[in-house]
Amino acid sequence: MEIGVAAYLKKVNKSLILSKIIKQGIISRSDLANITKLTKATISAQVADLLEEELIIESHQEYNNVGRKPIMLSLNQYAGYALGIDLDYRNITFTVSDLKGTPVYSDYVEIKDSNYDEILHILIIKIRGYQEKFSHSRFGIVGVAIGIHGTVTNDETISFVPQHTWYNKDLKGDLEKNLNTVVYVENNANLCAFAEKVFNFHQSRNLISINMYSGIGLGFLIHGELVKGYHGFAGEMGHMIISPDGKPCNCGKSGCWELYASEVSFFKNLSKKIDKPNLTYEDIKNLVMVRNPAVITEMDEFTKYVTIGLNNIINILNPETLVLNSELLKLFPESMSIIESNLKTSISNYKEIFISDFGTNACVMGAYALAIKNFLDIPELSLTIKQDVLVPSI
């Protein structure tokens, strides 16, 4: 066998073995051989390499039968750490996780303005701080992934961020010139969809995640892979026109979906109706509890337009799983049953629909999960996380 072919097969086998160890959580060598269909000799050699690299560890499981206790293998979650960053309009959220995706440290910085150079400086200083803080581990910070609330090309260049009015910024290149680490830049909706797949819907092969906070962002996976389109701009469903003569949008068109079905539009409309600026989610919760007529009417409009957009998406993409990331829908118990009752058609359908458990944590979770997957160089990443370890959402 040629050296290049042998090296490639070794790499493929390593990725397969590591991904199965992570998915199973803890597993013996013999079970690993059965699952992967690799020979025991191959398993033994690869496991020895992974142990030497300190990527996995051995342990003894509880064993009551006669004979030796089996030696179990698991991921060494403390061998390195991943940094996920959500670069939003008003603040930047930083979360560091171990290699099993458990967050170990979170922080945020309020953004005073949209000056690119100033925000770049903040990112460099913060990332260097995390590199120092976690330098005690075998691999330190294994990668940094940043969620952008705008369009990102397939080469990870920022094309446009509406809220910052950034055009054609090479954030990845600017950071990597100043930091000794790999940086990934991705659209925030794509990272949210990736988080849903990695941490929750492991078996779903066709998944759509829709963020409904500051606008509407959509990320989707087909056959388990993120779909980005020709330039990387796939999923801009917030600018799907649902009312041709409707409200003007800053994208240059009129009647875009996010003007009617995003949470920012809901808050704007309701604030005008009840003459109360700076509404909070707690305010909305209290208004819903007392069945305030204005908030109920606005929720009816909101769910109507959410449903219109979802019907279009279902007919286009025929998803298996739909995940709606919306705090408002959580506050209005009837909303999901209303939406679901209006999604049934004889033309196209879906399997299941949920409100996301992750809320505003989804982007940063998808970011550090992407950094973990790329560092481990595995074909598929499946992790579990307990809700009580998450930073509280909105």
mmCIF file of C-alpha atoms in Angstrom:
data_model
loop_
_atom_site.group_PDB
_atom_site.id
_atom_site.type_symbol
_atom_site.label_atom_id
_atom_site.label_comp_id
_atom_site.label_asym_id
_atom_site.label_seq_id
_atom_site.Cartn_x
_atom_site.Cartn_y
_atom_site.Cartn_z
ATOM 1 C CA MET A 1 0.000 0.000 0.000
ATOM 2 C CA GLU A 2 1.294 3.468 -0.891
ATOM 3 C CA ILE A 3 2.398 5.648 2.020
ATOM 4 C CA GLY A 4 -0.128 8.387 1.167
ATOM 5 C CA VAL A 5 -3.017 5.931 1.035
ATOM 6 C CA ALA A 6 -1.991 4.329 4.336
ATOM 7 C CA ALA A 7 -1.756 7.730 6.026
ATOM 8 C CA TYR A 8 -5.182 8.718 4.691
ATOM 9 C CA LEU A 9 -6.794 5.483 5.922
ATOM 10 C CA LYS A 10 -5.174 5.946 9.318
ATOM 11 C CA LYS A 11 -6.614 9.451 9.539
ATOM 12 C CA VAL A 12 -10.087 8.234 8.500
ATOM 13 C CA ASN A 13 -9.999 5.429 11.061
ATOM 14 C CA LYS A 14 -8.857 7.804 13.802
ATOM 15 C CA SER A 15 -11.722 10.189 13.059
ATOM 16 C CA LEU A 16 -14.235 7.343 13.041
ATOM 17 C CA ILE A 17 -12.991 5.883 16.335
ATOM 18 C CA LEU A 18 -12.887 9.258 18.074
ATOM 19 C CA SER A 19 -16.383 10.208 16.900
ATOM 20 C CA LYS A 20 -17.800 6.898 18.186
ATOM 21 C CA ILE A 21 -16.082 7.290 21.563
ATOM 22 C CA ILE A 22 -17.606 10.759 21.915
ATOM 23 C CA LYS A 23 -21.061 9.613 20.810
ATOM 24 C CA GLN A 24 -21.102 6.639 23.193
ATOM 25 C CA GLY A 25 -19.641 8.606 26.087
ATOM 26 C CA ILE A 26 -17.770 5.608 27.447
ATOM 27 C CA ILE A 27 -16.972 2.392 25.566
ATOM 28 C CA SER A 28 -14.676 -0.628 25.642
ATOM 29 C CA ARG A 29 -12.209 -1.555 22.907
ATOM 30 C CA SER A 30 -14.208 -4.658 21.951
ATOM 31 C CA ASP A 31 -17.462 -2.708 21.632
ATOM 32 C CA LEU A 32 -15.626 -0.072 19.629
ATOM 33 C CA ALA A 33 -14.452 -2.761 17.205
ATOM 34 C CA ASN A 34 -18.019 -4.073 16.850
ATOM 35 C CA ILE A 35 -19.479 -0.626 16.166
ATOM 36 C CA THR A 36 -16.808 0.560 13.731
ATOM 37 C CA LYS A 37 -16.268 -2.855 12.033
ATOM 38 C CA LEU A 38 -12.518 -2.256 12.318
ATOM 39 C CA THR A 39 -10.094 -5.003 13.328
ATOM 40 C CA LYS A 40 -8.987 -5.315 16.938
ATOM 41 C CA ALA A 41 -5.413 -4.614 15.821
ATOM 42 C CA THR A 42 -6.480 -1.340 14.203
ATOM 43 C CA ILE A 43 -8.480 -0.367 17.278
ATOM 44 C CA SER A 44 -5.540 -1.160 19.546
ATOM 45 C CA ALA A 45 -3.071 0.896 17.493
ATOM 46 C CA GLN A 46 -5.383 3.889 17.127
ATOM 47 C CA VAL A 47 -6.370 3.879 20.794
ATOM 48 C CA ALA A 48 -2.698 3.799 21.782
ATOM 49 C CA ASP A 49 -2.069 6.900 19.658
ATOM 50 C CA LEU A 50 -5.098 8.723 21.094
ATOM 51 C CA LEU A 51 -3.993 7.900 24.643
ATOM 52 C CA GLU A 52 -0.508 9.207 23.891
ATOM 53 C CA GLU A 53 -2.015 12.421 22.527
ATOM 54 C CA GLU A 54 -4.087 12.649 25.739
ATOM 55 C CA LEU A 55 -7.288 13.022 23.713
ATOM 56 C CA ILE A 56 -8.859 10.030 25.458
ATOM 57 C CA ILE A 57 -8.540 8.451 28.887
ATOM 58 C CA GLU A 58 -8.987 4.959 30.340
ATOM 59 C CA SER A 59 -11.117 4.028 33.326
ATOM 60 C CA HIS A 60 -12.668 0.966 34.977
ATOM 61 C CA GLN A 61 -16.446 0.607 34.958
ATOM 62 C CA GLU A 62 -18.543 -1.007 37.677
ATOM 63 C CA TYR A 63 -18.376 -4.749 36.987
ATOM 64 C CA ASN A 64 -19.983 -7.519 39.063
ATOM 65 C CA ASN A 65 -19.225 -10.561 36.889
ATOM 66 C CA VAL A 66 -16.341 -12.977 37.268
ATOM 67 C CA GLY A 67 -13.150 -11.965 35.477
ATOM 68 C CA ARG A 68 -11.271 -8.779 34.797
ATOM 69 C CA LYS A 69 -13.041 -5.459 34.783
ATOM 70 C CA PRO A 70 -13.213 -4.067 31.238
ATOM 71 C CA ILE A 71 -11.108 -1.005 30.545
ATOM 72 C CA MET A 72 -13.315 1.761 29.231
ATOM 73 C CA LEU A 73 -12.404 4.615 26.930
ATOM 74 C CA SER A 74 -13.777 8.158 26.976
ATOM 75 C CA LEU A 75 -12.901 11.596 25.688
ATOM 76 C CA ASN A 76 -10.512 13.596 27.828
ATOM 77 C CA GLN A 77 -12.771 16.635 28.055
ATOM 78 C CA TYR A 78 -10.141 18.700 29.853
ATOM 79 C CA ALA A 79 -7.419 18.208 27.233
ATOM 80 C CA GLY A 80 -8.385 21.517 25.650
ATOM 81 C CA TYR A 81 -11.029 24.209 25.492
ATOM 82 C CA ALA A 82 -13.010 25.901 22.740
ATOM 83 C CA LEU A 83 -14.038 29.559 22.638
ATOM 84 C CA GLY A 84 -17.386 30.534 21.131
ATOM 85 C CA ILE A 85 -18.220 34.189 20.480
ATOM 86 C CA ASP A 86 -21.564 35.762 19.617
ATOM 87 C CA LEU A 87 -20.816 39.149 18.021
ATOM 88 C CA ASP A 88 -24.165 40.882 18.270
ATOM 89 C CA TYR A 89 -25.172 44.508 17.933
ATOM 90 C CA ARG A 90 -25.153 45.706 21.557
ATOM 91 C CA ASN A 91 -22.737 43.249 23.126
ATOM 92 C CA ILE A 92 -20.259 40.455 22.524
ATOM 93 C CA THR A 93 -20.798 37.185 24.387
ATOM 94 C CA PHE A 94 -17.821 34.900 25.105
ATOM 95 C CA THR A 95 -18.215 31.301 26.285
ATOM 96 C CA VAL A 96 -15.439 28.778 26.842
ATOM 97 C CA SER A 97 -16.343 25.084 26.879
ATOM 98 C CA ASP A 98 -14.419 21.898 27.492
ATOM 99 C CA LEU A 99 -14.144 19.316 24.701
ATOM 100 C CA LYS A 100 -17.486 17.755 25.695
ATOM 101 C CA GLY A 101 -19.237 21.069 25.108
ATOM 102 C CA THR A 102 -19.829 21.891 28.767
ATOM 103 C CA PRO A 103 -19.459 25.643 29.335
ATOM 104 C CA VAL A 104 -16.881 26.464 31.980
ATOM 105 C CA TYR A 105 -16.694 30.241 31.697
ATOM 106 C CA SER A 106 -18.864 32.994 30.185
ATOM 107 C CA ASP A 107 -18.552 36.738 29.912
ATOM 108 C CA TYR A 108 -19.852 39.585 27.799
ATOM 109 C CA VAL A 109 -18.679 43.024 26.749
ATOM 110 C CA GLU A 110 -21.042 45.860 25.946
ATOM 111 C CA ILE A 111 -20.375 47.507 22.588
ATOM 112 C CA LYS A 112 -20.345 51.302 22.674
ATOM 113 C CA ASP A 113 -20.355 51.816 18.899
ATOM 114 C CA SER A 114 -19.863 49.928 15.627
ATOM 115 C CA ASN A 115 -16.265 50.951 14.879
ATOM 116 C CA TYR A 116 -14.658 47.857 13.363
ATOM 117 C CA ASP A 117 -11.119 48.560 14.587
ATOM 118 C CA GLU A 118 -12.294 49.101 18.157
ATOM 119 C CA ILE A 119 -14.302 45.865 18.176
ATOM 120 C CA LEU A 120 -11.354 44.018 16.613
ATOM 121 C CA HIS A 121 -9.144 45.318 19.428
ATOM 122 C CA ILE A 122 -11.645 44.135 22.056
ATOM 123 C CA LEU A 123 -11.720 40.655 20.489
ATOM 124 C CA ILE A 124 -7.926 40.390 20.368
ATOM 125 C CA ILE A 125 -7.518 41.421 24.019
ATOM 126 C CA LYS A 126 -10.268 39.076 25.239
ATOM 127 C CA ILE A 127 -9.085 36.075 23.214
ATOM 128 C CA ARG A 128 -5.506 36.541 24.430
ATOM 129 C CA GLY A 129 -6.858 36.573 27.970
ATOM 130 C CA TYR A 130 -8.636 33.264 27.441
ATOM 131 C CA GLN A 131 -5.533 31.747 25.862
ATOM 132 C CA GLU A 132 -3.590 32.636 28.986
ATOM 133 C CA LYS A 133 -6.350 31.512 31.356
ATOM 134 C CA PHE A 134 -6.582 28.020 29.801
ATOM 135 C CA SER A 135 -2.918 27.515 28.884
ATOM 136 C CA HIS A 136 -2.567 24.925 31.657
ATOM 137 C CA SER A 137 -4.388 22.284 29.603
ATOM 138 C CA ARG A 138 -2.730 19.948 27.083
ATOM 139 C CA PHE A 139 -3.958 21.870 24.019
ATOM 140 C CA GLY A 140 -5.113 25.157 25.531
ATOM 141 C CA ILE A 141 -7.701 27.027 23.442
ATOM 142 C CA VAL A 142 -8.124 24.684 20.462
ATOM 143 C CA GLY A 143 -10.037 27.139 18.309
ATOM 144 C CA VAL A 144 -12.189 30.258 18.252
ATOM 145 C CA ALA A 145 -15.490 30.475 16.376
ATOM 146 C CA ILE A 146 -17.432 33.718 15.963
ATOM 147 C CA GLY A 147 -21.113 34.097 15.108
ATOM 148 C CA ILE A 148 -21.893 37.080 12.871
ATOM 149 C CA HIS A 149 -25.371 38.612 12.629
ATOM 150 C CA GLY A 150 -25.033 39.220 8.915
ATOM 151 C CA THR A 151 -23.914 37.583 5.680
ATOM 152 C CA VAL A 152 -20.694 35.566 5.648
ATOM 153 C CA THR A 153 -19.178 34.182 2.451
ATOM 154 C CA ASN A 154 -17.998 30.615 2.010
ATOM 155 C CA ASP A 155 -14.393 31.773 2.548
ATOM 156 C CA GLU A 156 -15.468 33.201 5.946
ATOM 157 C CA THR A 157 -15.247 36.848 4.901
ATOM 158 C CA ILE A 158 -17.934 39.097 6.366
ATOM 159 C CA SER A 159 -19.931 40.431 3.437
ATOM 160 C CA PHE A 160 -22.402 42.662 5.275
ATOM 161 C CA VAL A 161 -23.550 43.268 8.840
ATOM 162 C CA PRO A 162 -26.633 45.539 8.714
ATOM 163 C CA GLN A 163 -26.598 46.656 12.352
ATOM 164 C CA HIS A 164 -22.910 47.639 12.239
ATOM 165 C CA THR A 165 -22.970 48.691 8.549
ATOM 166 C CA TRP A 166 -19.830 46.621 7.951
ATOM 167 C CA TYR A 167 -18.973 45.648 4.377
ATOM 168 C CA ASN A 168 -16.329 43.139 3.257
ATOM 169 C CA LYS A 169 -14.435 42.707 6.526
ATOM 170 C CA ASP A 170 -11.818 39.965 6.890
ATOM 171 C CA LEU A 171 -12.281 39.445 10.623
ATOM 172 C CA LYS A 172 -10.834 35.937 10.439
ATOM 173 C CA GLY A 173 -7.624 37.156 8.784
ATOM 174 C CA ASP A 174 -7.303 40.196 11.043
ATOM 175 C CA LEU A 175 -7.592 38.036 14.161
ATOM 176 C CA GLU A 176 -5.311 35.233 12.992
ATOM 177 C CA LYS A 177 -2.585 37.789 12.220
ATOM 178 C CA ASN A 178 -2.616 38.783 15.876
ATOM 179 C CA LEU A 179 -3.384 35.473 17.580
ATOM 180 C CA ASN A 180 -1.697 32.098 17.577
ATOM 181 C CA THR A 181 -4.915 30.161 17.023
ATOM 182 C CA VAL A 182 -7.315 29.170 14.291
ATOM 183 C CA VAL A 183 -10.421 31.359 13.943
ATOM 184 C CA TYR A 184 -13.718 30.427 12.287
ATOM 185 C CA VAL A 185 -16.284 33.013 11.226
ATOM 186 C CA GLU A 186 -19.846 31.886 10.527
ATOM 187 C CA ASN A 187 -23.353 33.291 10.209
ATOM 188 C CA ASN A 188 -25.113 33.180 13.577
ATOM 189 C CA ALA A 189 -28.202 31.382 12.238
ATOM 190 C CA ASN A 190 -26.012 28.603 10.833
ATOM 191 C CA LEU A 191 -24.341 28.225 14.212
ATOM 192 C CA CYS A 192 -27.723 28.054 15.943
ATOM 193 C CA ALA A 193 -28.812 25.258 13.605
ATOM 194 C CA PHE A 194 -25.504 23.475 14.232
ATOM 195 C CA ALA A 195 -26.045 23.747 18.003
ATOM 196 C CA GLU A 196 -29.515 22.200 17.728
ATOM 197 C CA LYS A 197 -28.085 19.282 15.749
ATOM 198 C CA VAL A 198 -25.008 18.720 17.955
ATOM 199 C CA PHE A 199 -26.652 19.070 21.383
ATOM 200 C CA ASN A 200 -30.263 18.084 20.889
ATOM 201 C CA PHE A 201 -31.510 16.565 17.638
ATOM 202 C CA HIS A 202 -28.732 14.039 17.029
ATOM 203 C CA GLN A 203 -30.780 11.817 14.719
ATOM 204 C CA SER A 204 -32.341 14.554 12.590
ATOM 205 C CA ARG A 205 -30.835 14.665 9.106
ATOM 206 C CA ASN A 206 -32.901 17.568 7.756
ATOM 207 C CA LEU A 207 -33.201 20.334 10.321
ATOM 208 C CA ILE A 208 -34.191 23.994 10.130
ATOM 209 C CA SER A 209 -33.504 26.472 12.934
ATOM 210 C CA ILE A 210 -35.145 29.908 12.816
ATOM 211 C CA ASN A 211 -33.958 32.767 15.046
ATOM 212 C CA MET A 212 -36.594 35.403 15.640
ATOM 213 C CA TYR A 213 -34.952 37.980 17.907
ATOM 214 C CA SER A 214 -33.412 41.079 16.243
ATOM 215 C CA GLY A 215 -34.546 39.951 12.805
ATOM 216 C CA ILE A 216 -35.118 36.516 11.287
ATOM 217 C CA GLY A 217 -32.220 34.235 10.516
ATOM 218 C CA LEU A 218 -32.505 30.706 9.209
ATOM 219 C CA GLY A 219 -29.923 27.948 9.271
ATOM 220 C CA PHE A 220 -30.577 24.533 7.802
ATOM 221 C CA LEU A 221 -28.914 21.175 7.504
ATOM 222 C CA ILE A 222 -29.635 18.713 4.709
ATOM 223 C CA HIS A 223 -28.366 15.154 5.236
ATOM 224 C CA GLY A 224 -26.667 16.433 8.389
ATOM 225 C CA GLU A 225 -24.591 19.131 6.630
ATOM 226 C CA LEU A 226 -25.016 22.899 6.764
ATOM 227 C CA VAL A 227 -26.338 24.319 3.486
ATOM 228 C CA LYS A 228 -24.751 27.675 2.637
ATOM 229 C CA GLY A 229 -25.506 28.240 -1.024
ATOM 230 C CA TYR A 230 -23.339 29.557 -3.869
ATOM 231 C CA HIS A 231 -21.833 32.544 -2.033
ATOM 232 C CA GLY A 232 -22.676 31.422 1.512
ATOM 233 C CA PHE A 233 -25.840 33.503 1.839
ATOM 234 C CA ALA A 234 -28.447 30.710 1.857
ATOM 235 C CA GLY A 235 -31.123 31.005 4.518
ATOM 236 C CA GLU A 236 -31.892 34.741 4.325
ATOM 237 C CA MET A 237 -35.586 33.950 4.762
ATOM 238 C CA GLY A 238 -36.105 37.071 6.841
ATOM 239 C CA HIS A 239 -36.124 38.927 3.534
ATOM 240 C CA MET A 240 -38.667 36.651 1.895
ATOM 241 C CA ILE A 241 -41.446 38.968 0.720
ATOM 242 C CA ILE A 242 -44.811 38.116 2.244
ATOM 243 C CA SER A 243 -46.531 41.464 1.586
ATOM 244 C CA PRO A 244 -45.479 43.004 -1.768
ATOM 245 C CA ASP A 245 -46.881 46.444 -0.914
ATOM 246 C CA GLY A 246 -45.946 46.210 2.755
ATOM 247 C CA LYS A 247 -43.529 47.947 5.073
ATOM 248 C CA PRO A 248 -40.213 49.178 3.613
ATOM 249 C CA CYS A 249 -37.155 47.175 4.692
ATOM 250 C CA ASN A 250 -33.563 48.373 5.052
ATOM 251 C CA CYS A 251 -32.585 45.723 2.498
ATOM 252 C CA GLY A 252 -34.214 47.897 -0.166
ATOM 253 C CA LYS A 253 -37.379 45.832 -0.637
ATOM 254 C CA SER A 254 -40.822 46.013 0.950
ATOM 255 C CA GLY A 255 -42.896 43.511 2.899
ATOM 256 C CA CYS A 256 -40.051 41.307 4.171
ATOM 257 C CA TRP A 257 -41.016 38.544 6.606
ATOM 258 C CA GLU A 258 -38.869 39.815 9.475
ATOM 259 C CA LEU A 259 -40.797 43.111 9.516
ATOM 260 C CA TYR A 260 -43.846 41.130 10.638
ATOM 261 C CA ALA A 261 -42.581 38.024 12.430
ATOM 262 C CA SER A 262 -39.434 39.017 14.334
ATOM 263 C CA GLU A 263 -39.478 39.855 18.014
ATOM 264 C CA VAL A 264 -38.004 43.306 17.428
ATOM 265 C CA SER A 265 -40.972 44.142 15.177
ATOM 266 C CA PHE A 266 -43.379 42.807 17.821
ATOM 267 C CA PHE A 267 -41.856 45.003 20.534
ATOM 268 C CA LYS A 268 -41.855 48.037 18.243
ATOM 269 C CA ASN A 269 -45.525 47.610 17.314
ATOM 270 C CA LEU A 270 -46.704 46.909 20.850
ATOM 271 C CA SER A 271 -44.733 49.838 22.299
ATOM 272 C CA LYS A 272 -46.593 52.169 19.966
ATOM 273 C CA LYS A 273 -49.995 50.669 20.803
ATOM 274 C CA ILE A 274 -49.639 50.935 24.576
ATOM 275 C CA ASP A 275 -47.378 53.990 24.522
ATOM 276 C CA LYS A 276 -44.642 52.348 26.556
ATOM 277 C CA PRO A 277 -41.066 52.467 25.238
ATOM 278 C CA ASN A 278 -38.324 50.011 26.215
ATOM 279 C CA LEU A 279 -40.603 47.037 26.799
ATOM 280 C CA THR A 280 -38.945 43.964 28.321
ATOM 281 C CA TYR A 281 -39.786 40.265 28.146
ATOM 282 C CA GLU A 282 -40.892 40.494 31.766
ATOM 283 C CA ASP A 283 -43.346 43.239 30.765
ATOM 284 C CA ILE A 284 -44.722 41.013 27.997
ATOM 285 C CA LYS A 285 -45.023 38.081 30.396
ATOM 286 C CA ASN A 286 -47.054 40.179 32.826
ATOM 287 C CA LEU A 287 -49.294 41.518 30.050
ATOM 288 C CA VAL A 288 -49.937 37.997 28.759
ATOM 289 C CA MET A 289 -50.834 36.777 32.265
ATOM 290 C CA VAL A 290 -53.536 39.439 32.650
ATOM 291 C CA ARG A 291 -54.688 38.887 29.045
ATOM 292 C CA ASN A 292 -54.053 42.481 28.051
ATOM 293 C CA PRO A 293 -56.101 43.065 24.832
ATOM 294 C CA ALA A 294 -53.297 44.931 23.043
ATOM 295 C CA VAL A 295 -50.682 42.224 23.638
ATOM 296 C CA ILE A 296 -53.139 39.441 22.716
ATOM 297 C CA THR A 297 -54.032 41.195 19.451
ATOM 298 C CA GLU A 298 -50.364 41.751 18.638
ATOM 299 C CA MET A 299 -49.550 38.096 19.425
ATOM 300 C CA ASP A 300 -52.339 37.018 17.078
ATOM 301 C CA GLU A 301 -50.756 39.080 14.292
ATOM 302 C CA PHE A 302 -47.299 37.806 15.179
ATOM 303 C CA THR A 303 -48.311 34.116 15.062
ATOM 304 C CA LYS A 304 -50.258 34.677 11.824
ATOM 305 C CA TYR A 305 -47.193 36.002 10.039
ATOM 306 C CA VAL A 306 -44.913 33.386 11.602
ATOM 307 C CA THR A 307 -47.217 30.746 10.161
ATOM 308 C CA ILE A 308 -47.261 32.327 6.686
ATOM 309 C CA GLY A 309 -43.476 32.234 6.523
ATOM 310 C CA LEU A 310 -43.230 28.711 7.920
ATOM 311 C CA ASN A 311 -45.674 27.411 5.311
ATOM 312 C CA ASN A 312 -43.470 28.835 2.570
ATOM 313 C CA ILE A 313 -40.339 27.313 4.099
ATOM 314 C CA ILE A 314 -41.963 23.899 4.542
ATOM 315 C CA ASN A 315 -43.085 23.873 0.921
ATOM 316 C CA ILE A 316 -39.601 24.796 -0.280
ATOM 317 C CA LEU A 317 -37.450 22.585 1.961
ATOM 318 C CA ASN A 318 -39.710 19.788 3.333
ATOM 319 C CA PRO A 319 -37.797 19.597 6.647
ATOM 320 C CA GLU A 320 -37.762 16.781 9.156
ATOM 321 C CA THR A 321 -37.311 19.048 12.187
ATOM 322 C CA LEU A 322 -38.301 22.697 12.654
ATOM 323 C CA VAL A 323 -36.844 24.570 15.633
ATOM 324 C CA LEU A 324 -38.143 28.056 16.430
ATOM 325 C CA ASN A 325 -35.816 30.135 18.594
ATOM 326 C CA SER A 326 -38.181 32.649 20.157
ATOM 327 C CA GLU A 327 -38.636 33.857 23.707
ATOM 328 C CA LEU A 328 -42.024 35.345 22.820
ATOM 329 C CA LEU A 329 -43.460 31.987 21.809
ATOM 330 C CA LYS A 330 -42.383 30.595 25.187
ATOM 331 C CA LEU A 331 -44.332 33.360 26.920
ATOM 332 C CA PHE A 332 -47.519 32.652 24.977
ATOM 333 C CA PRO A 333 -48.555 29.026 25.703
ATOM 334 C CA GLU A 334 -51.233 28.847 22.988
ATOM 335 C CA SER A 335 -48.897 29.997 20.231
ATOM 336 C CA MET A 336 -47.447 26.640 19.175
ATOM 337 C CA SER A 337 -50.805 24.900 18.926
ATOM 338 C CA ILE A 338 -52.105 27.811 16.825
ATOM 339 C CA ILE A 339 -49.073 27.663 14.542
ATOM 340 C CA GLU A 340 -49.172 23.877 14.192
ATOM 341 C CA SER A 341 -52.889 23.869 13.356
ATOM 342 C CA ASN A 342 -52.163 26.102 10.378
ATOM 343 C CA LEU A 343 -49.178 24.204 8.993
ATOM 344 C CA LYS A 344 -50.913 21.058 7.760
ATOM 345 C CA THR A 345 -51.211 20.868 3.976
ATOM 346 C CA SER A 346 -51.719 18.128 1.400
ATOM 347 C CA ILE A 347 -48.697 19.293 -0.613
ATOM 348 C CA SER A 348 -45.737 19.317 1.770
ATOM 349 C CA ASN A 349 -45.142 18.577 5.429
ATOM 350 C CA TYR A 350 -42.621 18.195 8.218
ATOM 351 C CA LYS A 351 -42.071 15.658 10.995
ATOM 352 C CA GLU A 352 -41.744 17.725 14.190
ATOM 353 C CA ILE A 353 -41.663 21.311 15.422
ATOM 354 C CA PHE A 354 -40.216 22.675 18.671
ATOM 355 C CA ILE A 355 -39.326 25.874 20.473
ATOM 356 C CA SER A 356 -35.579 25.907 21.114
ATOM 357 C CA ASP A 357 -34.378 25.116 24.633
ATOM 358 C CA PHE A 358 -31.228 27.157 24.064
ATOM 359 C CA GLY A 359 -32.613 30.641 23.433
ATOM 360 C CA THR A 360 -29.938 33.285 22.975
ATOM 361 C CA ASN A 361 -27.258 30.768 24.014
ATOM 362 C CA ALA A 362 -27.693 28.856 20.747
ATOM 363 C CA CYS A 363 -25.269 30.922 18.666
ATOM 364 C CA VAL A 364 -22.371 30.750 21.109
ATOM 365 C CA MET A 365 -23.038 27.027 21.695
ATOM 366 C CA GLY A 366 -22.892 26.358 17.973
ATOM 367 C CA ALA A 367 -19.700 28.415 17.790
ATOM 368 C CA TYR A 368 -17.729 26.461 20.361
ATOM 369 C CA ALA A 369 -19.168 23.181 19.046
ATOM 370 C CA LEU A 370 -17.837 24.060 15.585
ATOM 371 C CA ALA A 371 -14.397 24.766 17.057
ATOM 372 C CA ILE A 372 -14.468 21.392 18.864
ATOM 373 C CA LYS A 373 -15.528 19.466 15.751
ATOM 374 C CA ASN A 374 -12.839 21.056 13.605
ATOM 375 C CA PHE A 375 -10.127 20.500 16.223
ATOM 376 C CA LEU A 376 -11.019 16.831 16.655
ATOM 377 C CA ASP A 377 -11.373 16.500 12.861
ATOM 378 C CA ILE A 378 -14.344 14.150 13.091
ATOM 379 C CA PRO A 379 -17.157 13.689 10.547
ATOM 380 C CA GLU A 380 -20.006 14.223 13.007
ATOM 381 C CA LEU A 381 -20.227 15.604 16.524
ATOM 382 C CA SER A 382 -22.889 14.517 19.024
ATOM 383 C CA LEU A 383 -22.788 15.998 22.521
ATOM 384 C CA THR A 384 -25.196 16.287 25.426
ATOM 385 C CA ILE A 385 -25.548 19.198 27.788
ATOM 386 C CA LYS A 386 -27.581 19.811 30.926
ATOM 387 C CA GLN A 387 -29.863 22.849 30.943
ATOM 388 C CA ASP A 388 -28.697 23.851 34.409
ATOM 389 C CA VAL A 389 -25.156 24.512 33.177
ATOM 390 C CA LEU A 390 -26.261 27.015 30.532
ATOM 391 C CA VAL A 391 -25.978 30.753 31.001
ATOM 392 C CA PRO A 392 -29.559 32.035 31.556
ATOM 393 C CA SER A 393 -31.183 33.198 28.327
ATOM 394 C CA ILE A 394 -33.062 36.482 27.883
#
